[in-house]
């Protein structure tokens, strides 16, 4: 009887692919070394995701023969050796000079399709040490353009820095725009970096991106130069260029409306947008026109600076532009700008423009102590409290305590991060805190004792009745008892958030002008503190202690964590002396009980 040949599950190519997608290149290499039968099975997958190093060039022949397998490629813009291997035999791109280098006759021609980058989906070009006057710089960029020209399935692209700037030739820039418009039909993400770019070139690039049929995510991390470079304002001629751009886009929008009857898609497909930076801000008419006519599918927007002489009706025009032109906008990001504090009106106008459908997330950096900053939070909460799911205030210098309390009344809130700046005042006062957001999964906040005048015993009108009911004693003692009661209420509310997975907690300082108050809200022990109030956080995975809660903790506290928080994976100490902290016996005991637990 003839022997039955041994069967393997890896005889099915689809199964090999399913396994390989979960393996690193190192693991795939080990699979290839297992036996001769596995080597050809796993070989195609080791080339799918590669990072090339200019100091250690890849084997020339192997790289050339397997480039058609590459799906994700990361390479430096000055990596001449590897770029030459990848692209030296590719045809020249439009607007580039014919290559003077000899072609390798031993390689198959591009017409066969064996070496074209038909599988490339992600291309990231790291910034290299280019010399702007070097011929090598120009040659490397030509290689990059050839690769792009032969990558029709590319989905995500980070091109070389300054691809639109003065460090490259105008022909190469035109070649890049041509390739983006005509040779990359599937691209969905474009992250472009660099320095200063002239307004005319920047607007030409934006026009190509807005008219692309598939582009969804556009992040422009470069500056549009002003009248005398990147640090100056726009000239009247530049402003006219901006206004002409929006006028032409509005005319194009009217023409596209006629195509709706045919069922063809109209309008830009961009869903996430970070506009190029400016020092003086975008012209107001251009900005309103852009939102009104060009971005019907926009979902996430990084709010830029808007400068110029604003008409008194600017905010109303902006509000209408958002309401009419961006009906899908639900996520706002506001990085802080030093140069234009008047940008608060821009933020409020956009926030109010979205009130018909509601925002889901809002990110704001460095809210300062001022009326304009406070209006942002008030406008946000008054218009979007029913829809907000994520709010993040980073390096916050000031926030109205009442607004912060109102924030936790948003029932759909799932993420709330209030990161107070060291010298700021952005904390929850120990007033009546009530969390109505029972689906909250990530919480970061600071707690502070309420303001009071120790000379008059003024605890605030809301607490007057409770103050009268306190036991007799000096002002210090009575205020301390009141703070302890409010701290217990606050931690009880936090402990009621049963779905919380990440908790970052701190206690801000309050200056009482020499009136010393015991920090009852800082006590995280079991004996006379508030750790026990957090026993309900059964889903907690991460605990970040911004304030020094850990100094008073001991064996009882870590045993509580082990018993009550079964999913805890990470504890972070806001201290430069972390090694000494975690070396203490009780923290070592907890890590032995939880081998997967990490201290940071």
Coordinates of C-alpha atoms in Angstrom, one line a residue:
X1 CA 0.0 0.0 0.0
X2 CA 1.4 3.3 -1.0
X3 CA 2.3 5.7 1.8
X4 CA 0.0 8.7 2.1
X5 CA 1.9 12.0 1.7
X6 CA 1.9 14.1 4.8
X7 CA -0.6 16.9 4.7
X8 CA -0.1 20.4 6.3
X9 CA -2.5 23.1 7.0
X10 CA -0.1 25.4 5.4
X11 CA -0.8 23.7 2.0
X12 CA -3.7 26.2 1.9
X13 CA -2.2 29.6 0.9
X14 CA -5.0 31.5 2.6
X15 CA -4.1 30.0 6.0
X16 CA -0.5 31.0 5.6
X17 CA -1.6 34.6 5.0
X18 CA -3.9 34.6 8.0
X19 CA -1.1 33.5 10.2
X20 CA 1.5 35.8 8.8
X21 CA -0.5 38.9 9.3
X22 CA -0.1 38.5 13.1
X23 CA 3.6 37.9 12.9
X24 CA 6.5 40.4 13.0
X25 CA 9.2 40.2 10.4
X26 CA 11.5 38.6 13.0
X27 CA 8.9 35.8 13.7
X28 CA 8.4 35.3 9.9
X29 CA 12.1 34.8 9.5
X30 CA 12.1 32.2 12.2
X31 CA 9.3 30.4 10.5
X32 CA 11.3 30.4 7.3
X33 CA 14.2 28.7 9.1
X34 CA 12.0 26.0 10.6
X35 CA 12.2 23.7 7.5
X36 CA 12.6 23.8 3.8
X37 CA 8.9 23.3 3.2
X38 CA 8.1 26.5 5.1
X39 CA 10.7 28.7 3.5
X40 CA 8.8 29.4 0.2
X41 CA 5.5 29.6 2.0
X42 CA 6.5 32.5 4.3
X43 CA 9.0 34.2 2.0
X44 CA 6.5 36.5 0.3
X45 CA 5.4 37.9 3.7
X46 CA 8.7 39.0 5.0
X47 CA 8.8 41.7 2.4
X48 CA 5.4 43.1 3.1
X49 CA 6.4 45.5 5.8
X50 CA 9.9 46.9 5.7
X51 CA 12.0 49.8 7.0
X52 CA 15.2 50.6 5.1
X53 CA 18.2 52.0 6.8
X54 CA 20.7 54.1 4.9
X55 CA 23.6 52.9 7.1
X56 CA 22.8 49.2 6.3
X57 CA 21.6 49.0 2.7
X58 CA 19.4 46.0 1.9
X59 CA 20.8 43.3 -0.4
X60 CA 20.5 44.8 -3.8
X61 CA 19.3 41.8 -5.7
X62 CA 16.8 40.6 -3.1
X63 CA 15.3 44.1 -2.8
X64 CA 14.9 44.5 -6.5
X65 CA 13.3 41.1 -7.0
X66 CA 10.8 41.4 -4.1
X67 CA 9.7 45.0 -4.3
X68 CA 6.5 44.0 -5.9
X69 CA 5.6 42.2 -2.6
X70 CA 6.0 45.4 -0.5
X71 CA 2.9 46.7 1.1
X72 CA 4.4 49.1 3.6
X73 CA 7.7 50.9 3.1
X74 CA 9.5 53.4 5.3
X75 CA 12.7 54.9 4.0
X76 CA 14.7 58.1 4.5
X77 CA 14.6 60.8 1.8
X78 CA 18.5 60.8 1.5
X79 CA 18.9 57.0 1.4
X80 CA 20.5 57.0 -2.0
X81 CA 21.6 53.4 -2.2
X82 CA 18.2 51.8 -1.4
X83 CA 16.2 54.4 -3.4
X84 CA 18.4 53.7 -6.4
X85 CA 17.8 50.0 -6.1
X86 CA 14.1 50.4 -5.7
X87 CA 13.6 52.9 -8.6
X88 CA 16.6 53.1 -10.9
X89 CA 15.0 51.1 -13.7
X90 CA 11.5 52.7 -13.4
X91 CA 10.5 55.0 -16.2
X92 CA 11.0 58.7 -15.8
X93 CA 8.0 60.7 -14.5
X94 CA 6.5 63.7 -16.3
X95 CA 8.4 67.0 -15.8
X96 CA 11.5 65.2 -14.6
X97 CA 14.8 65.1 -16.6
X98 CA 15.7 61.8 -18.3
X99 CA 17.9 59.7 -16.2
X100 CA 21.6 59.5 -17.3
X101 CA 22.2 56.3 -15.3
X102 CA 22.6 53.0 -17.2
X103 CA 19.7 50.6 -16.8
X104 CA 20.3 47.1 -15.6
X105 CA 19.5 44.9 -18.6
X106 CA 19.3 41.8 -16.5
X107 CA 16.1 42.9 -14.8
X108 CA 12.7 42.4 -16.3
X109 CA 11.1 45.4 -17.9
X110 CA 8.3 47.3 -16.3
X111 CA 5.9 46.2 -19.0
X112 CA 5.9 42.7 -17.5
X113 CA 4.5 44.0 -14.3
X114 CA 6.9 41.9 -12.2
X115 CA 8.6 44.8 -10.5
X116 CA 6.0 47.5 -10.4
X117 CA 4.8 48.6 -6.9
X118 CA 1.3 47.2 -7.5
X119 CA 1.0 46.0 -3.8
X120 CA 2.4 49.1 -2.1
X121 CA -0.3 50.6 0.3
X122 CA 1.7 52.7 2.7
X123 CA 4.8 54.9 1.9
X124 CA 6.5 57.0 4.6
X125 CA 9.5 59.1 3.5
X126 CA 11.5 60.2 6.6
X127 CA 13.3 63.5 6.6
X128 CA 16.9 63.0 5.7
X129 CA 20.0 65.2 5.9
X130 CA 19.5 66.9 2.6
X131 CA 21.8 69.6 1.3
X132 CA 19.5 71.9 -0.7
X133 CA 22.1 72.7 -3.2
X134 CA 23.2 69.0 -3.7
X135 CA 22.6 67.2 -7.0
X136 CA 22.2 64.0 -4.9
X137 CA 19.1 65.6 -3.3
X138 CA 17.5 66.1 -6.7
X139 CA 18.3 62.6 -7.8
X140 CA 16.9 61.0 -4.6
X141 CA 13.7 63.0 -5.1
X142 CA 13.4 61.7 -8.7
X143 CA 13.6 58.2 -7.4
X144 CA 10.8 58.9 -4.9
X145 CA 8.7 60.3 -7.7
X146 CA 9.3 57.3 -9.9
X147 CA 8.1 55.0 -7.0
X148 CA 5.0 57.1 -6.6
X149 CA 4.3 57.1 -10.3
X150 CA 4.3 53.3 -10.2
X151 CA 2.2 52.8 -7.1
X152 CA -1.5 52.9 -8.2
X153 CA -2.8 51.2 -5.1
X154 CA -1.1 53.5 -2.6
X155 CA -3.5 54.4 0.3
X156 CA -1.3 56.4 2.8
X157 CA 1.6 58.7 1.8
X158 CA 4.0 60.9 3.8
X159 CA 6.2 62.5 1.1
X160 CA 9.6 64.1 1.6
X161 CA 9.8 67.3 3.5
X162 CA 9.6 70.5 1.5
X163 CA 8.2 68.7 -1.5
X164 CA 6.3 72.0 -2.2
X165 CA 9.1 74.3 -1.1
X166 CA 12.1 76.0 -2.6
X167 CA 14.4 73.1 -1.7
X168 CA 13.2 71.2 -4.8
X169 CA 12.9 72.3 -8.4
X170 CA 9.6 73.6 -9.8
X171 CA 9.5 70.7 -12.3
X172 CA 9.7 68.1 -9.4
X173 CA 6.9 69.9 -7.6
X174 CA 4.8 69.9 -10.7
X175 CA 5.6 66.2 -11.2
X176 CA 4.4 65.5 -7.6
X177 CA 1.1 67.3 -8.1
X178 CA 0.6 65.6 -11.4
X179 CA 1.2 62.2 -9.8
X180 CA -1.1 63.0 -6.9
X181 CA -3.9 64.0 -9.3
X182 CA -3.6 61.3 -11.9
X183 CA -1.5 58.4 -10.7
X184 CA -2.7 57.8 -7.2
X185 CA -6.4 57.2 -7.6
X186 CA -6.8 55.2 -4.4
X187 CA -4.9 57.4 -1.9
X188 CA -6.9 58.2 1.2
X189 CA -4.3 59.7 3.6
X190 CA -1.7 62.4 2.9
X191 CA 0.6 63.8 5.6
X192 CA 2.8 66.5 4.1
X193 CA 5.5 68.3 6.1
X194 CA 8.0 71.1 5.4
X195 CA 8.8 74.7 5.9
X196 CA 7.6 77.8 4.0
X197 CA 5.6 77.4 0.8
X198 CA 4.5 80.4 -1.4
X199 CA 0.8 81.1 -1.4
X200 CA 0.3 80.3 -5.1
X201 CA 1.9 76.8 -4.8
X202 CA 0.0 76.1 -1.5
X203 CA -3.3 76.9 -3.1
X204 CA -2.5 74.9 -6.1
X205 CA -1.8 71.9 -3.9
X206 CA -5.0 72.4 -1.9
X207 CA -7.0 72.5 -5.2
X208 CA -5.5 69.2 -6.2
X209 CA -6.4 67.6 -2.9
X210 CA -9.9 69.0 -2.8
X211 CA -10.6 67.7 -6.2
X212 CA -9.1 64.2 -5.6
X213 CA -11.8 61.5 -5.8
X214 CA -10.7 59.4 -2.8
X215 CA -8.6 61.5 -0.5
X216 CA -10.1 61.5 3.0
X217 CA -7.4 62.6 5.5
X218 CA -5.2 65.6 4.7
X219 CA -2.7 66.9 7.2
X220 CA -0.6 69.9 6.0
X221 CA 2.3 70.4 8.4
X222 CA 3.9 73.3 6.6
X223 CA 3.6 77.1 6.6
X224 CA 2.2 79.4 3.9
X225 CA 4.7 82.2 3.5
X226 CA 3.6 85.8 3.9
X227 CA 4.8 89.0 2.2
X228 CA 8.3 88.7 3.5
X229 CA 8.6 85.1 4.4
X230 CA 7.0 82.8 6.9
X231 CA 7.0 85.3 9.8
X232 CA 5.0 88.1 8.1
X233 CA 1.5 88.8 7.0
X234 CA 0.0 88.3 3.6
X235 CA 0.2 91.0 1.0
X236 CA -2.9 92.4 -0.8
X237 CA -1.9 90.3 -3.8
X238 CA -1.8 87.2 -1.7
X239 CA -5.2 87.9 -0.2
X240 CA -6.6 88.3 -3.7
X241 CA -5.2 84.9 -4.6
X242 CA -7.0 83.4 -1.6
X243 CA -10.3 85.1 -2.4
X244 CA -10.0 84.0 -6.1
X245 CA -9.5 80.4 -5.0
X246 CA -12.7 80.3 -3.0
X247 CA -14.6 82.0 -5.8
X248 CA -13.5 79.4 -8.3
X249 CA -14.3 76.6 -5.9
X250 CA -17.8 78.0 -5.4
X251 CA -18.3 78.1 -9.1
X252 CA -17.1 74.5 -9.3
X253 CA -19.6 73.5 -6.7
X254 CA -22.4 75.0 -8.7
X255 CA -21.3 73.1 -11.8
X256 CA -21.1 69.8 -9.7
X257 CA -24.7 70.2 -8.6
X258 CA -25.7 69.4 -12.2
X259 CA -24.0 66.0 -11.9
X260 CA -26.2 64.9 -9.0
X261 CA -28.9 63.7 -11.3
X262 CA -26.4 61.3 -12.9
X263 CA -25.6 59.7 -9.5
X264 CA -22.0 60.8 -9.6
X265 CA -20.3 61.9 -6.3
X266 CA -19.9 65.6 -5.9
X267 CA -17.8 67.7 -3.5
X268 CA -14.5 67.0 -1.8
X269 CA -14.2 63.6 -0.1
X270 CA -11.9 65.0 2.7
X271 CA -13.1 63.9 6.1
X272 CA -10.2 65.0 8.3
X273 CA -8.3 68.3 7.6
X274 CA -5.3 70.1 9.1
X275 CA -4.7 73.3 7.0
X276 CA -1.2 74.7 6.5
X277 CA -0.1 77.0 9.2
X278 CA 0.1 80.8 8.9
X279 CA 1.5 83.5 11.2
X280 CA -1.0 86.2 10.5
X281 CA -4.0 84.0 10.0
X282 CA -6.2 83.1 6.9
X283 CA -8.2 85.9 5.2
X284 CA -11.7 85.8 6.7
X285 CA -13.5 85.7 3.4
X286 CA -11.4 82.8 2.2
X287 CA -11.9 80.8 5.4
X288 CA -15.7 81.2 5.3
X289 CA -15.8 80.4 1.6
X290 CA -13.7 77.3 2.1
X291 CA -16.1 75.9 4.8
X292 CA -19.2 76.9 2.8
X293 CA -18.3 75.5 -0.6
X294 CA -15.5 72.9 -0.4
X295 CA -15.9 70.5 2.5
X296 CA -19.3 68.8 2.5
X297 CA -17.9 65.5 3.9
X298 CA -15.7 67.1 6.6
X299 CA -15.9 65.2 10.0
X300 CA -12.7 66.3 11.8
X301 CA -11.3 69.8 11.6
X302 CA -8.2 71.4 13.1
X303 CA -9.2 75.0 13.6
X304 CA -6.5 77.4 12.1
X305 CA -5.8 81.0 12.8
X306 CA -8.0 83.6 11.0
X307 CA -6.6 87.1 10.8
X308 CA -7.3 90.2 8.7
X309 CA -9.8 92.9 9.1
X310 CA -13.0 91.1 10.2
X311 CA -16.4 92.4 9.3
X312 CA -18.7 92.8 12.3
X313 CA -20.9 90.1 10.8
X314 CA -17.9 87.7 10.5
X315 CA -19.0 85.3 13.3
X316 CA -22.5 85.1 11.9
X317 CA -21.1 84.4 8.4
X318 CA -18.8 81.7 9.8
X319 CA -21.7 80.1 11.7
X320 CA -23.8 80.0 8.5
X321 CA -20.9 78.7 6.4
X322 CA -20.4 75.7 8.8
X323 CA -24.1 75.0 9.1
X324 CA -24.6 75.0 5.3
X325 CA -21.3 73.6 4.0
X326 CA -20.1 71.1 6.7
X327 CA -23.2 69.1 7.8
X328 CA -21.0 66.1 8.9
X329 CA -18.6 68.0 11.1
X330 CA -18.5 66.4 14.6
X331 CA -14.9 66.6 15.8
X332 CA -13.0 69.8 16.5
X333 CA -9.3 70.3 17.4
X334 CA -8.0 73.6 18.6
X335 CA -4.2 74.0 19.1
X336 CA -3.3 77.1 20.9
X337 CA -2.0 80.1 19.0
X338 CA 0.0 82.8 20.7
X339 CA -0.3 85.3 17.9
X340 CA -4.1 85.7 17.7
X341 CA -6.1 85.7 20.9
X342 CA -9.1 86.9 18.9
X343 CA -9.4 83.4 17.5
X344 CA -11.9 82.6 20.2
X345 CA -14.6 84.1 18.0
X346 CA -13.6 81.7 15.3
X347 CA -13.9 78.7 17.7
X348 CA -17.3 79.9 19.0
X349 CA -18.6 80.5 15.5
X350 CA -17.7 77.0 14.4
X351 CA -19.0 75.4 17.6
X352 CA -22.4 77.3 17.2
X353 CA -22.5 76.3 13.5
X354 CA -22.6 72.6 14.4
X355 CA -25.4 72.9 17.0
X356 CA -28.1 71.5 14.6
X357 CA -26.5 68.0 14.6
X358 CA -24.1 68.2 17.6
X359 CA -20.4 67.7 18.1
X360 CA -19.0 64.5 19.5
X361 CA -15.4 65.5 20.4
X362 CA -13.6 68.6 21.3
X363 CA -9.8 69.1 21.9
X364 CA -8.5 72.4 23.2
X365 CA -5.0 73.3 24.2
X366 CA -3.9 76.0 26.8
X367 CA -7.2 77.6 27.8
X368 CA -6.1 80.8 29.5
X369 CA -7.6 83.0 32.2
X370 CA -9.8 85.2 30.2
X371 CA -13.4 85.9 29.2
X372 CA -12.8 84.6 25.6
X373 CA -11.6 81.2 26.9
X374 CA -14.5 80.8 29.3
X375 CA -16.9 81.5 26.5
X376 CA -15.5 78.5 24.6
X377 CA -16.5 76.0 27.2
X378 CA -19.9 77.8 27.9
X379 CA -20.7 77.7 24.2
X380 CA -19.7 74.1 23.8
X381 CA -21.8 72.9 26.7
X382 CA -24.8 75.0 26.0
X383 CA -25.0 73.6 22.4
X384 CA -23.7 70.1 22.5
X385 CA -24.3 68.6 26.0
X386 CA -26.5 65.9 24.5
X387 CA -24.0 64.7 21.9
X388 CA -20.5 65.2 23.4
X389 CA -18.6 62.0 23.9
X390 CA -15.0 63.2 24.3
X391 CA -13.6 66.4 25.7
X392 CA -9.9 67.0 26.2
X393 CA -8.4 70.2 27.7
X394 CA -4.6 70.0 27.5
X395 CA -2.2 72.3 29.5
X396 CA -5.3 74.1 30.7
X397 CA -4.4 77.3 32.6
X398 CA -8.0 78.3 33.5
X399 CA -11.5 76.9 33.3
X400 CA -14.6 78.0 35.0
X401 CA -15.4 75.5 37.8
X402 CA -19.1 75.7 37.0
X403 CA -18.4 74.7 33.4
X404 CA -16.3 71.7 34.5
X405 CA -19.2 70.6 36.7
X406 CA -21.6 71.0 33.8
X407 CA -19.3 68.9 31.7
X408 CA -20.0 65.8 33.8
X409 CA -23.7 66.3 33.2
X410 CA -23.2 65.2 29.5
X411 CA -24.8 61.8 29.6
X412 CA -23.0 60.4 26.5
X413 CA -19.5 61.4 27.7
X414 CA -17.0 58.6 27.4
X415 CA -13.7 60.5 27.7
X416 CA -13.0 63.6 29.8
X417 CA -9.4 64.8 30.2
X418 CA -8.7 68.0 32.1
X419 CA -4.9 68.4 32.2
X420 CA -4.1 71.3 34.4
X421 CA -1.0 73.3 33.8
X422 CA 1.3 73.6 36.8
X423 CA 0.5 77.3 37.5
X424 CA -3.1 77.1 36.3
X425 CA -6.5 76.9 37.8
X426 CA -8.5 74.2 36.1
X427 CA -9.7 71.9 38.8
X428 CA -13.0 70.6 40.1
X429 CA -13.9 72.4 43.3
X430 CA -15.2 70.4 46.2
X431 CA -18.8 71.5 45.7
X432 CA -21.7 69.3 44.9
X433 CA -20.2 67.0 42.2
X434 CA -22.6 64.7 40.3
X435 CA -21.5 62.4 37.5
X436 CA -24.3 61.8 35.1
X437 CA -22.0 60.3 32.4
X438 CA -22.2 56.7 33.6
X439 CA -20.6 55.4 30.4
X440 CA -17.4 57.3 31.1
X441 CA -14.3 55.2 30.3
X442 CA -11.4 57.6 30.6
X443 CA -11.2 60.4 33.3
X444 CA -8.5 62.8 34.1
X445 CA -9.1 65.7 36.6
X446 CA -7.8 67.6 39.5
X447 CA -9.6 68.3 42.7
X448 CA -9.2 71.5 44.7
X449 CA -10.6 72.9 47.9
X450 CA -13.2 75.7 47.3
X451 CA -12.3 79.3 47.6
X452 CA -13.1 80.9 51.0
X453 CA -12.3 83.9 53.1
X454 CA -10.9 82.7 56.4
X455 CA -11.7 86.1 58.0
X456 CA -15.4 85.9 57.3
X457 CA -16.1 82.1 57.1
X458 CA -17.5 82.7 53.6
X459 CA -17.8 79.1 52.2
X460 CA -20.2 80.4 49.5
X461 CA -23.9 80.8 49.3
X462 CA -24.6 77.3 48.3
X463 CA -22.9 75.9 51.4
X464 CA -24.3 78.4 53.9
X465 CA -26.8 76.0 55.4
X466 CA -24.4 73.1 55.7
X467 CA -21.9 75.5 57.3
X468 CA -24.3 76.5 60.0
X469 CA -25.0 72.8 60.8
X470 CA -21.3 72.1 61.5
X471 CA -20.2 71.3 65.0
X472 CA -18.8 74.2 67.1
X473 CA -15.1 75.1 66.6
X474 CA -12.7 77.5 65.1
X475 CA -12.9 78.6 61.5
X476 CA -10.0 76.2 60.6
X477 CA -11.6 73.2 62.2
X478 CA -15.1 73.8 60.8
X479 CA -13.7 74.3 57.3
X480 CA -11.6 71.2 57.6
X481 CA -14.7 69.1 58.5
X482 CA -16.6 70.6 55.6
X483 CA -13.8 69.8 53.2
X484 CA -13.7 66.2 54.5
X485 CA -17.4 65.8 53.9
X486 CA -17.2 67.2 50.4
X487 CA -14.1 65.0 49.6
X488 CA -16.0 61.9 50.6
X489 CA -18.9 62.9 48.3
X490 CA -16.6 63.6 45.4
X491 CA -14.7 60.3 45.6
X492 CA -18.0 58.4 46.1
X493 CA -19.2 59.9 42.8
X494 CA -16.0 58.8 41.0
X495 CA -16.3 55.3 42.5
X496 CA -19.8 55.1 40.9
X497 CA -18.3 55.2 37.4
X498 CA -18.5 51.4 37.0
X499 CA -17.3 51.4 33.3
X500 CA -14.2 53.5 34.0
X501 CA -11.0 52.0 32.5
X502 CA -8.5 54.8 33.0
X503 CA -8.3 57.2 35.9
X504 CA -5.8 60.1 36.2
X505 CA -6.3 61.9 39.5
X506 CA -4.6 64.9 41.1
X507 CA -5.2 67.6 43.7
X508 CA -4.5 71.2 43.0
X509 CA -3.3 73.7 45.5
X510 CA -5.3 76.6 46.8
X511 CA -3.6 79.7 48.3
X512 CA -5.4 80.8 51.4
X513 CA -3.0 83.7 52.2
X514 CA -1.4 82.0 55.2
X515 CA -4.5 80.1 56.3
X516 CA -3.4 76.5 56.6
X517 CA -5.9 73.9 55.7
X518 CA -5.4 70.1 56.0
X519 CA -5.4 68.3 52.6
X520 CA -8.3 65.9 53.4
X521 CA -8.9 65.5 49.6
X522 CA -5.3 64.2 49.2
X523 CA -5.7 61.1 51.4
X524 CA -5.8 57.9 49.4
X525 CA -5.4 55.4 52.3
X526 CA -7.9 52.9 53.7
X527 CA -7.7 53.9 57.3
X528 CA -8.9 57.5 57.0
X529 CA -8.8 58.3 53.3
X530 CA -10.9 57.7 50.2
X531 CA -9.4 54.7 48.4
X532 CA -12.3 52.5 49.6
X533 CA -14.8 54.7 47.8
X534 CA -13.3 53.5 44.5
X535 CA -14.1 49.9 45.1
X536 CA -16.7 50.0 42.3
X537 CA -14.2 50.5 39.5
X538 CA -14.1 46.9 38.5
X539 CA -13.1 47.7 34.9
X540 CA -10.1 49.9 35.8
X541 CA -7.0 49.1 33.8
X542 CA -4.9 52.3 34.3
X543 CA -4.3 54.4 37.4
X544 CA -2.3 57.6 37.1
X545 CA -1.5 59.4 40.4
X546 CA -0.6 63.0 39.5
X547 CA -0.4 64.0 43.1
X548 CA 1.7 62.2 45.7
X549 CA -0.9 59.8 47.0
X550 CA 1.6 56.9 47.2
X551 CA 3.7 58.1 50.1
X552 CA 1.1 57.2 52.7
X553 CA 0.1 54.0 51.0
X554 CA 1.2 50.6 52.3
X555 CA 0.4 46.9 52.2
X556 CA -3.3 47.3 53.0
X557 CA -3.8 49.7 50.0
X558 CA -2.1 47.4 47.4
X559 CA -4.0 44.4 48.7
X560 CA -7.2 46.5 48.2
X561 CA -6.1 47.2 44.6
X562 CA -5.4 43.5 44.0
X563 CA -8.8 42.5 45.4
X564 CA -11.1 45.2 44.0
X565 CA -9.5 46.0 40.6
X566 CA -9.1 42.7 38.8
X567 CA -8.2 44.2 35.4
X568 CA -5.5 46.7 36.6
X569 CA -2.6 46.6 34.2
X570 CA -0.7 49.9 34.7
X571 CA 0.1 52.3 37.6
X572 CA 1.7 55.6 36.8
X573 CA 3.5 57.8 39.4
X574 CA 4.0 61.4 38.6
X575 CA 7.5 61.4 40.0
X576 CA 11.1 61.4 38.8
X577 CA 11.9 59.0 41.6
X578 CA 9.8 56.2 40.4
X579 CA 12.4 53.5 40.8
X580 CA 12.7 54.2 44.5
X581 CA 8.9 54.2 44.9
X582 CA 8.3 50.8 43.2
X583 CA 11.2 49.3 45.1
X584 CA 9.2 49.4 48.3
X585 CA 8.0 45.9 49.5
X586 CA 4.3 46.5 49.1
X587 CA 4.6 47.6 45.5
X588 CA 6.9 44.6 44.8
X589 CA 4.3 42.4 46.4
X590 CA 1.6 43.7 44.0
X591 CA 3.8 43.1 41.0
X592 CA 4.4 39.6 42.0
X593 CA 0.7 39.0 42.3
X594 CA 0.1 40.6 39.0
X595 CA 3.1 39.8 36.6
X596 CA 1.4 41.7 33.8
X597 CA 1.3 44.9 35.9
X598 CA 3.6 47.6 34.8
X599 CA 4.8 50.7 36.8
X600 CA 5.5 53.9 34.9

